[in-house]
Amino acid sequence: MKEDEFTICNECGSEFLKVSSKMMALCPECANILYGYQNCNHVFKNGICIHCHWNGSRSDYIKHLISND
């Protein structure tokens, strides 16, 4: 896998760097919330994380999970 390969998260729809997540089809944020994998230490510039390229999107399901914590 190339370090600069991007893919789309199956849960939130955000583009992300494949190497930034332990799961192939989930961005680090969704992988963390859904399965407890280590999250990225997000640093946003112009609405995009400079480390993993997540754009801050959240699916309705993720929003529901977060609101029930």
Tab-separated table of C-alpha atoms in Angstrom:
chain	number	residue	atom	x	y	z
A	1	MET	CA	0.000	0.000	0.000
A	2	LYS	CA	1.343	3.400	-0.957
A	3	GLU	CA	1.616	6.004	1.797
A	4	ASP	CA	-0.335	8.515	-0.291
A	5	GLU	CA	-3.246	6.259	-1.314
A	6	PHE	CA	-6.662	7.636	-0.467
A	7	THR	CA	-9.966	5.834	-0.108
A	8	ILE	CA	-13.494	6.664	1.011
A	9	CYS	CA	-14.785	5.635	4.436
A	10	ASN	CA	-17.731	3.234	4.175
A	11	GLU	CA	-19.327	4.747	7.284
A	12	CYS	CA	-18.979	8.547	7.070
A	13	GLY	CA	-18.082	9.019	3.399
A	14	SER	CA	-14.950	11.064	4.066
A	15	GLU	CA	-11.840	10.568	2.021
A	16	PHE	CA	-8.870	9.413	4.122
A	17	LEU	CA	-5.322	8.137	3.794
A	18	LYS	CA	-5.373	4.341	3.808
A	19	VAL	CA	-2.214	4.089	5.920
A	20	SER	CA	-3.803	6.197	8.678
A	21	SER	CA	-6.333	3.535	9.671
A	22	LYS	CA	-6.098	-0.042	10.915
A	23	MET	CA	-9.216	-0.844	8.880
A	24	MET	CA	-9.255	-0.792	5.089
A	25	ALA	CA	-12.764	0.592	4.669
A	26	LEU	CA	-13.073	2.910	7.681
A	27	CYS	CA	-11.346	6.183	8.446
A	28	PRO	CA	-9.483	6.344	11.773
A	29	GLU	CA	-12.368	8.259	13.389
A	30	CYS	CA	-15.023	5.676	12.501
A	31	ALA	CA	-12.697	2.745	13.261
A	32	ASN	CA	-12.135	4.267	16.696
A	33	ILE	CA	-15.788	4.886	17.486
A	34	LEU	CA	-17.085	1.594	16.126
A	35	TYR	CA	-14.291	-0.821	17.063
A	36	GLY	CA	-12.003	0.947	19.530
A	37	TYR	CA	-8.996	1.189	17.239
A	38	GLN	CA	-6.512	3.966	17.935
A	39	ASN	CA	-7.674	7.268	16.486
A	40	CYS	CA	-5.636	9.883	14.688
A	41	ASN	CA	-4.545	12.950	16.642
A	42	HIS	CA	-6.500	15.204	14.312
A	43	VAL	CA	-5.088	18.591	13.398
A	44	PHE	CA	-7.358	20.434	10.998
A	45	LYS	CA	-6.272	22.867	8.330
A	46	ASN	CA	-8.921	24.180	5.938
A	47	GLY	CA	-11.392	21.566	7.218
A	48	ILE	CA	-9.144	18.539	6.555
A	49	CYS	CA	-6.950	16.685	9.048
A	50	ILE	CA	-3.331	17.129	7.998
A	51	HIS	CA	-2.475	13.623	9.279
A	52	CYS	CA	-5.238	11.349	7.996
A	53	HIS	CA	-7.193	13.614	5.609
A	54	TRP	CA	-10.530	13.029	7.431
A	55	ASN	CA	-12.903	15.925	6.780
A	56	GLY	CA	-14.875	15.753	10.035
A	57	SER	CA	-17.870	13.938	8.517
A	58	ARG	CA	-19.989	11.716	10.701
A	59	SER	CA	-22.727	9.331	9.655
A	60	ASP	CA	-26.116	9.497	11.346
A	61	TYR	CA	-25.264	6.246	13.114
A	62	ILE	CA	-22.002	7.649	14.510
A	63	LYS	CA	-23.806	10.834	15.603
A	64	HIS	CA	-26.356	8.649	17.387
A	65	LEU	CA	-23.645	6.664	19.159
A	66	ILE	CA	-21.851	9.823	20.268
A	67	SER	CA	-25.031	11.485	21.518
A	68	ASN	CA	-25.841	8.440	23.667
A	69	ASP	CA	-22.485	8.460	25.488
